[in-house]
PDB file of C-alpha atoms in Angstrom:
ATOM      1  CA  MET A   1       1.776   4.989   6.473  1.00  0.00           C
ATOM      2  CA  SER A   2       4.267   0.125  13.717  1.00  0.00           C
ATOM      3  CA  GLY A   3       6.836  -3.134  13.946  1.00  0.00           C
ATOM      4  CA  GLU A   4       8.113  -3.956  10.971  1.00  0.00           C
ATOM      5  CA  PRO A   5       5.756  -7.230   9.065  1.00  0.00           C
ATOM      6  CA  ARG A   6       7.286 -10.791   7.815  1.00  0.00           C
ATOM      7  CA  ILE A   7       7.051 -13.014   5.634  1.00  0.00           C
ATOM      8  CA  PRO A   8       6.212 -16.117   7.163  1.00  0.00           C
ATOM      9  CA  ALA A   9       9.877 -19.007   7.277  1.00  0.00           C
ATOM     10  CA  ALA A  10       8.828 -21.011   4.775  1.00  0.00           C
ATOM     11  CA  GLY A  11       7.345 -24.478   5.993  1.00  0.00           C
ATOM     12  CA  ARG A  12       8.659 -27.158   8.945  1.00  0.00           C
ATOM     13  CA  SER A  13      11.753 -28.846   8.627  1.00  0.00           C
ATOM     14  CA  VAL A  14      11.849 -32.332   7.103  1.00  0.00           C
ATOM     15  CA  PRO A  15      12.013 -35.239   9.507  1.00  0.00           C
ATOM     16  CA  SER A  16      14.444 -38.094   8.485  1.00  0.00           C
ATOM     17  CA  VAL A  17      11.059 -40.968   7.525  1.00  0.00           C
ATOM     18  CA  ARG A  18       7.785 -39.441   8.166  1.00  0.00           C
ATOM     19  CA  PHE A  19       6.284 -39.320   4.265  1.00  0.00           C
ATOM     20  CA  PRO A  20       3.133 -37.406   5.844  1.00  0.00           C
ATOM     21  CA  GLU A  21       5.300 -34.542   7.108  1.00  0.00           C
ATOM     22  CA  VAL A  22       6.591 -34.515   4.593  1.00  0.00           C
ATOM     23  CA  GLN A  23       3.583 -34.070   2.510  1.00  0.00           C
ATOM     24  CA  ARG A  24       2.595 -31.437   4.720  1.00  0.00           C
ATOM     25  CA  ASP A  25       6.099 -29.416   4.724  1.00  0.00           C
ATOM     26  CA  ILE A  26       5.432 -29.466   0.305  1.00  0.00           C
ATOM     27  CA  HIS A  27       1.631 -28.180   0.718  1.00  0.00           C
ATOM     28  CA  GLY A  28       3.188 -24.658   3.610  1.00  0.00           C
ATOM     29  CA  ARG A  29       5.517 -24.419   0.823  1.00  0.00           C
ATOM     30  CA  LYS A  30       3.027 -24.051  -2.049  1.00  0.00           C
ATOM     31  CA  ALA A  31       1.083 -22.066   0.209  1.00  0.00           C
ATOM     32  CA  LEU A  32       3.885 -19.477   0.745  1.00  0.00           C
ATOM     33  CA  VAL A  33       4.555 -19.449  -2.772  1.00  0.00           C
ATOM     34  CA  MET A  34       0.868 -18.528  -3.380  1.00  0.00           C
ATOM     35  CA  SER A  35       1.729 -16.413  -0.729  1.00  0.00           C
ATOM     36  CA  GLU A  36       4.554 -14.773  -2.153  1.00  0.00           C
ATOM     37  CA  HIS A  37       3.056 -13.832  -4.839  1.00  0.00           C
ATOM     38  CA  MET A  38       0.313 -12.834  -3.155  1.00  0.00           C
ATOM     39  CA  GLN A  39       3.040 -10.276  -2.119  1.00  0.00           C
ATOM     40  CA  VAL A  40       4.435  -9.562  -5.516  1.00  0.00           C
ATOM     41  CA  ASP A  41       1.012  -8.641  -6.535  1.00  0.00           C
ATOM     42  CA  ASN A  42       0.350  -6.184  -4.127  1.00  0.00           C
ATOM     43  CA  ILE A  43       3.920  -4.581  -4.978  1.00  0.00           C
ATOM     44  CA  ASP A  44       2.488  -4.023  -8.730  1.00  0.00           C
ATOM     45  CA  ARG A  45      -1.167  -2.468  -7.445  1.00  0.00           C
ATOM     46  CA  ILE A  46       0.714  -0.039  -4.828  1.00  0.00           C
ATOM     47  CA  PHE A  47       3.328   0.453  -8.347  1.00  0.00           C
ATOM     48  CA  THR A  48      -0.312   0.868 -10.722  1.00  0.00           C
ATOM     49  CA  VAL A  49      -1.804   3.559  -8.203  1.00  0.00           C
ATOM     50  CA  ILE A  50       1.995   5.612  -7.658  1.00  0.00           C
ATOM     51  CA  ASP A  51       1.818   5.785 -11.481  1.00  0.00           C
ATOM     52  CA  LEU A  52      -0.674   8.133 -11.456  1.00  0.00           C
ATOM     53  CA  ASP A  53      -0.810   9.302 -15.444  1.00  0.00           C
ATOM     54  CA  GLY A  54      -0.533   5.974 -16.715  1.00  0.00           C
ATOM     55  CA  ASN A  55       2.768   6.058 -18.343  1.00  0.00           C
ATOM     56  CA  GLY A  56       4.276   2.372 -16.661  1.00  0.00           C
ATOM     57  CA  GLU A  57       6.844   5.415 -14.291  1.00  0.00           C
ATOM     58  CA  ILE A  58       7.092   6.784 -11.766  1.00  0.00           C
ATOM     59  CA  SER A  59       9.136   9.803 -10.699  1.00  0.00           C
ATOM     60  CA  LEU A  60       8.588  12.961  -8.266  1.00  0.00           C
ATOM     61  CA  ASP A  61       6.108  14.334 -10.439  1.00  0.00           C
ATOM     62  CA  ASP A  62       2.993  11.042  -9.386  1.00  0.00           C
ATOM     63  CA  PHE A  63       3.268  12.461  -5.539  1.00  0.00           C
ATOM     64  CA  GLY A  64       2.974  15.548  -5.825  1.00  0.00           C
ATOM     65  CA  ALA A  65       0.213  15.104  -8.959  1.00  0.00           C
ATOM     66  CA  MET A  66      -1.519  12.635  -5.747  1.00  0.00           C
ATOM     67  CA  ALA A  67      -0.908  15.335  -3.116  1.00  0.00           C
ATOM     68  CA  ARG A  68      -2.361  18.107  -4.643  1.00  0.00           C
ATOM     69  CA  GLY A  69      -5.672  16.098  -6.139  1.00  0.00           C
ATOM     70  CA  VAL A  70      -6.743  14.443  -2.639  1.00  0.00           C
ATOM     71  CA  GLY A  71      -6.044  18.859  -1.906  1.00  0.00           C
ATOM     72  CA  ARG A  72      -8.293  18.773  -5.073  1.00  0.00           C
ATOM     73  CA  GLU A  73     -11.248  16.730  -3.578  1.00  0.00           C
ATOM     74  CA  PHE A  74     -11.612  19.125  -0.037  1.00  0.00           C
ATOM     75  CA  GLU A  75     -10.442  22.207  -1.736  1.00  0.00           C
ATOM     76  CA  LEU A  76      -7.391  23.166  -0.454  1.00  0.00           C
ATOM     77  CA  GLU A  77      -4.977  25.153  -2.556  1.00  0.00           C
ATOM     78  CA  ALA A  78      -1.658  23.031  -2.788  1.00  0.00           C
ATOM     79  CA  GLY A  79      -0.474  26.044   0.080  1.00  0.00           C
ATOM     80  CA  SER A  80      -2.706  25.038   2.468  1.00  0.00           C
ATOM     81  CA  PRO A  81      -0.536  23.220   5.778  1.00  0.00           C
ATOM     82  CA  GLU A  82      -2.628  19.526   4.901  1.00  0.00           C
ATOM     83  CA  VAL A  83      -1.613  19.782   1.964  1.00  0.00           C
ATOM     84  CA  GLN A  84       2.064  20.486   2.419  1.00  0.00           C
ATOM     85  CA  ARG A  85       2.807  17.984   5.292  1.00  0.00           C
ATOM     86  CA  LEU A  86       0.374  15.300   2.367  1.00  0.00           C
ATOM     87  CA  LEU A  87       3.500  16.385  -0.237  1.00  0.00           C
ATOM     88  CA  GLU A  88       6.399  16.316   2.688  1.00  0.00           C
ATOM     89  CA  ALA A  89       5.324  12.449   3.233  1.00  0.00           C
ATOM     90  CA  TYR A  90       5.469  11.486  -0.742  1.00  0.00           C
ATOM     91  CA  GLN A  91       8.791  13.236  -1.411  1.00  0.00           C
ATOM     92  CA  ASP A  92      10.313  10.880   2.099  1.00  0.00           C
ATOM     93  CA  VAL A  93       8.816   8.106  -0.473  1.00  0.00           C
ATOM     94  CA  TRP A  94      10.152   9.387  -3.212  1.00  0.00           C
ATOM     95  CA  ASP A  95      13.675  10.187  -1.899  1.00  0.00           C
ATOM     96  CA  TYR A  96      13.238   6.307  -0.667  1.00  0.00           C
ATOM     97  CA  ILE A  97      11.783   4.096  -4.129  1.00  0.00           C
ATOM     98  CA  ARG A  98      14.952   6.466  -6.447  1.00  0.00           C
ATOM     99  CA  GLY A  99      17.193   3.653  -5.184  1.00  0.00           C
ATOM    100  CA  ALA A 100      14.983   1.379  -7.964  1.00  0.00           C
ATOM    101  CA  ASP A 101      16.115   4.306 -10.346  1.00  0.00           C
ATOM    102  CA  VAL A 102      19.183   1.467 -11.384  1.00  0.00           C
ATOM    103  CA  ASP A 103      20.009   3.834 -14.150  1.00  0.00           C
ATOM    104  CA  VAL A 104      19.659   7.015 -12.608  1.00  0.00           C
ATOM    105  CA  ASP A 105      17.094   8.644 -15.231  1.00  0.00           C
ATOM    106  CA  ASP A 106      14.940   9.797 -11.933  1.00  0.00           C
ATOM    107  CA  VAL A 107      11.931   7.325 -12.629  1.00  0.00           C
ATOM    108  CA  VAL A 108      11.384   3.963 -11.692  1.00  0.00           C
ATOM    109  CA  THR A 109       9.978   1.593 -14.170  1.00  0.00           C
ATOM    110  CA  LYS A 110       8.091  -0.608 -12.641  1.00  0.00           C
ATOM    111  CA  ALA A 111      10.300  -3.132 -13.889  1.00  0.00           C
ATOM    112  CA  GLU A 112      12.866  -1.951 -11.055  1.00  0.00           C
ATOM    113  CA  PHE A 113      10.513  -1.389  -8.506  1.00  0.00           C
ATOM    114  CA  ARG A 114       9.461  -4.632  -8.381  1.00  0.00           C
ATOM    115  CA  GLN A 115      13.232  -5.552  -9.139  1.00  0.00           C
ATOM    116  CA  ALA A 116      14.665  -3.546  -6.053  1.00  0.00           C
ATOM    117  CA  HIS A 117      11.469  -5.425  -4.223  1.00  0.00           C
ATOM    118  CA  GLU A 118      13.110  -8.676  -4.828  1.00  0.00           C
ATOM    119  CA  THR A 119      16.649  -7.676  -4.555  1.00  0.00           C
ATOM    120  CA  GLY A 120      16.992  -6.578  -1.494  1.00  0.00           C
ATOM    121  CA  ARG A 121      17.807  -2.278  -2.672  1.00  0.00           C
ATOM    122  CA  LEU A 122      14.118  -1.726  -1.544  1.00  0.00           C
ATOM    123  CA  SER A 123      12.663  -3.478   1.707  1.00  0.00           C
ATOM    124  CA  THR A 124       8.227  -3.490   1.420  1.00  0.00           C
ATOM    125  CA  SER A 125       8.695  -2.988   5.580  1.00  0.00           C
ATOM    126  CA  GLU A 126      11.477   0.128   4.930  1.00  0.00           C
ATOM    127  CA  LEU A 127       8.043   1.033   2.182  1.00  0.00           C
ATOM    128  CA  LEU A 128       5.067   0.318   4.802  1.00  0.00           C
ATOM    129  CA  GLU A 129       6.953   2.762   7.504  1.00  0.00           C
ATOM    130  CA  LYS A 130       7.079   5.811   5.062  1.00  0.00           C
ATOM    131  CA  TRP A 131       3.307   5.037   3.324  1.00  0.00           C
ATOM    132  CA  GLN A 132       2.192   4.529   6.661  1.00  0.00           C
ATOM    133  CA  VAL A 133       3.088   8.261   7.093  1.00  0.00           C
ATOM    134  CA  VAL A 134       1.673   9.408   3.986  1.00  0.00           C
ATOM    135  CA  SER A 135      -1.656   7.849   4.833  1.00  0.00           C
ATOM    136  CA  ARG A 136      -1.871   9.755   8.551  1.00  0.00           C
ATOM    137  CA  CYS A 137      -1.626  13.315   6.504  1.00  0.00           C
ATOM    138  CA  ALA A 138      -3.527  12.050   3.756  1.00  0.00           C
ATOM    139  CA  PHE A 139      -6.011  10.723   6.296  1.00  0.00           C
ATOM    140  CA  ASP A 140      -5.908  13.770   8.735  1.00  0.00           C
ATOM    141  CA  LEU A 141      -6.421  16.169   5.045  1.00  0.00           C
ATOM    142  CA  ALA A 142      -9.659  13.844   4.996  1.00  0.00           C
ATOM    143  CA  ASP A 143     -10.763  14.227   8.064  1.00  0.00           C
ATOM    144  CA  GLN A 144     -12.144  17.795   7.919  1.00  0.00           C
ATOM    145  CA  ASP A 145     -14.707  17.716  11.228  1.00  0.00           C
ATOM    146  CA  GLY A 146     -12.123  16.150  13.147  1.00  0.00           C
ATOM    147  CA  ASP A 147     -13.666  13.918  14.537  1.00  0.00           C
ATOM    148  CA  GLY A 148     -11.313  10.980  14.430  1.00  0.00           C
ATOM    149  CA  TYR A 149     -13.223   9.517  11.585  1.00  0.00           C
ATOM    150  CA  LEU A 150     -13.997   8.783   8.145  1.00  0.00           C
ATOM    151  CA  ASP A 151     -17.638   7.839   6.446  1.00  0.00           C
ATOM    152  CA  GLU A 152     -17.831   6.684   2.500  1.00  0.00           C
ATOM    153  CA  ASP A 153     -17.328  10.015   0.880  1.00  0.00           C
ATOM    154  CA  GLU A 154     -14.453  11.181   2.395  1.00  0.00           C
ATOM    155  CA  PHE A 155     -12.894   7.472   2.050  1.00  0.00           C
ATOM    156  CA  ALA A 156     -13.678   7.555  -1.289  1.00  0.00           C
ATOM    157  CA  GLY A 157     -11.898  11.453  -1.569  1.00  0.00           C
ATOM    158  CA  ILE A 158      -8.590  10.080  -1.176  1.00  0.00           C
ATOM    159  CA  TYR A 159      -9.059   7.651  -3.627  1.00  0.00           C
ATOM    160  CA  ARG A 160      -9.988   9.594  -6.140  1.00  0.00           C
ATOM    161  CA  GLY A 161      -7.824  12.421  -5.546  1.00  0.00           C
ATOM    162  CA  ALA A 162      -4.851   9.199  -6.298  1.00  0.00           C
ATOM    163  CA  GLY A 163      -5.530   8.798  -9.168  1.00  0.00           C
ATOM    164  CA  VAL A 164      -8.178   5.936  -8.512  1.00  0.00           C
ATOM    165  CA  THR A 165     -10.847   7.098 -10.746  1.00  0.00           C
ATOM    166  CA  ASP A 166     -12.784   3.600 -10.719  1.00  0.00           C
ATOM    167  CA  PRO A 167     -15.138   3.781  -7.666  1.00  0.00           C
ATOM    168  CA  GLN A 168     -16.090   0.805  -7.691  1.00  0.00           C
ATOM    169  CA  VAL A 169     -12.013  -0.228  -6.003  1.00  0.00           C
ATOM    170  CA  ALA A 170     -12.816   2.501  -2.614  1.00  0.00           C
ATOM    171  CA  ALA A 171     -16.990   1.335  -2.424  1.00  0.00           C
ATOM    172  CA  ILE A 172     -15.115  -2.339  -2.373  1.00  0.00           C
ATOM    173  CA  ALA A 173     -12.050  -1.969   0.116  1.00  0.00           C
ATOM    174  CA  PHE A 174     -14.552   1.051   3.136  1.00  0.00           C
ATOM    175  CA  GLY A 175     -16.947  -2.358   2.459  1.00  0.00           C
ATOM    176  CA  ALA A 176     -13.726  -4.072   3.565  1.00  0.00           C
ATOM    177  CA  MET A 177     -12.855  -2.842   6.086  1.00  0.00           C
ATOM    178  CA  ASP A 178     -15.908  -1.047   7.285  1.00  0.00           C
ATOM    179  CA  VAL A 179     -15.720  -4.222   9.513  1.00  0.00           C
ATOM    180  CA  ASP A 180     -19.260  -3.377  11.933  1.00  0.00           C
ATOM    181  CA  SER A 181     -20.731  -1.870   8.998  1.00  0.00           C
ATOM    182  CA  ASP A 182     -21.405   1.452  11.296  1.00  0.00           C
ATOM    183  CA  GLY A 183     -20.360   3.778   7.756  1.00  0.00           C
ATOM    184  CA  HIS A 184     -17.161   4.958   9.039  1.00  0.00           C
ATOM    185  CA  LEU A 185     -13.765   4.450   9.854  1.00  0.00           C
ATOM    186  CA  ASP A 186     -11.196   4.952  12.012  1.00  0.00           C
ATOM    187  CA  ARG A 187      -7.575   6.108  11.975  1.00  0.00           C
ATOM    188  CA  ASP A 188      -5.862   3.142  13.408  1.00  0.00           C
ATOM    189  CA  GLU A 189      -8.188   0.501  11.042  1.00  0.00           C
ATOM    190  CA  PHE A 190      -7.084   3.227   8.206  1.00  0.00           C
ATOM    191  CA  LEU A 191      -4.055   2.307   8.817  1.00  0.00           C
ATOM    192  CA  ALA A 192      -4.322  -1.714  10.256  1.00  0.00           C
ATOM    193  CA  ASN A 193      -5.539  -1.677   6.708  1.00  0.00           C
ATOM    194  CA  VAL A 194      -2.565   0.412   5.147  1.00  0.00           C
ATOM    195  CA  ARG A 195      -0.195  -1.926   6.867  1.00  0.00           C
ATOM    196  CA  GLY A 196      -2.297  -4.775   5.207  1.00  0.00           C
ATOM    197  CA  LEU A 197      -2.243  -3.801   1.843  1.00  0.00           C
ATOM    198  CA  PHE A 198       1.736  -3.679   1.780  1.00  0.00           C
ATOM    199  CA  THR A 199       2.086  -7.278   3.698  1.00  0.00           C
ATOM    200  CA  ALA A 200      -1.184  -9.313   3.176  1.00  0.00           C
ATOM    201  CA  THR A 201      -0.555 -13.093   2.369  1.00  0.00           C
ATOM    202  CA  ASP A 202      -4.534 -14.137   2.018  1.00  0.00           C
ATOM    203  CA  GLU A 203      -7.494 -12.844   0.474  1.00  0.00           C
ATOM    204  CA  SER A 204      -8.929 -12.355   3.997  1.00  0.00           C
ATOM    205  CA  THR A 205      -5.906 -10.415   5.452  1.00  0.00           C
ATOM    206  CA  LYS A 206      -6.748  -6.768   6.353  1.00  0.00           C
ATOM    207  CA  GLY A 207      -6.307  -4.547   4.187  1.00  0.00           C
ATOM    208  CA  ALA A 208      -5.746  -7.016   0.736  1.00  0.00           C
ATOM    209  CA  ARG A 209      -9.119  -5.473  -0.860  1.00  0.00           C
ATOM    210  CA  MET A 210      -7.998  -2.296  -0.417  1.00  0.00           C
ATOM    211  CA  LEU A 211      -6.904  -1.768  -4.449  1.00  0.00           C
ATOM    212  CA  SER A 212      -8.388  -5.336  -5.131  1.00  0.00           C
ATOM    213  CA  GLY A 213     -11.227  -3.688  -6.940  1.00  0.00           C
ATOM    214  CA  ASN A 214     -13.847  -7.328  -6.099  1.00  0.00           C
TER     215      ASN A 214
END
């Protein structure tokens, strides 16, 4: 919801003697640690958005609620083709992330979600690939006139339907994404920012502010 993003390799190799090079390498490693922390923050924010009812757990019901909620924002019934395509994309995401459900109780907690990324049971790149499909379906659903663009209200409708009720979050995200300030986002730009949400290593990266609210 594209190539597979990679976390940059950690620092340069340290020369045996030149102290200034060692200093630069230390700084590089510190920068990488900050980048990794930001990716953890992104993972936590993604969990929070998926956890629609805020109970600290993700289940298939959360995904169903998001799909139906986005449909309602655009006056579409749950059985409409557009909502059904979105539901199928969410189902694919759930089928993947349930691999983090170590106690097999059909819910994934925040701790399980993060641990699964840290241990490799979930891959950011694989989750991104599946979430890009969700994003394409959501974009097409919201693009009611079929012109290939979302205006700010259509964009905000996706956020509201998915359970992000603070209008400032959507407004800030749209402002950061609409780089030419023409009041519209095309599909490619929308998807590029979704990709950045998963892979951002600093606040200037596309997508880093999609859920930040500041």
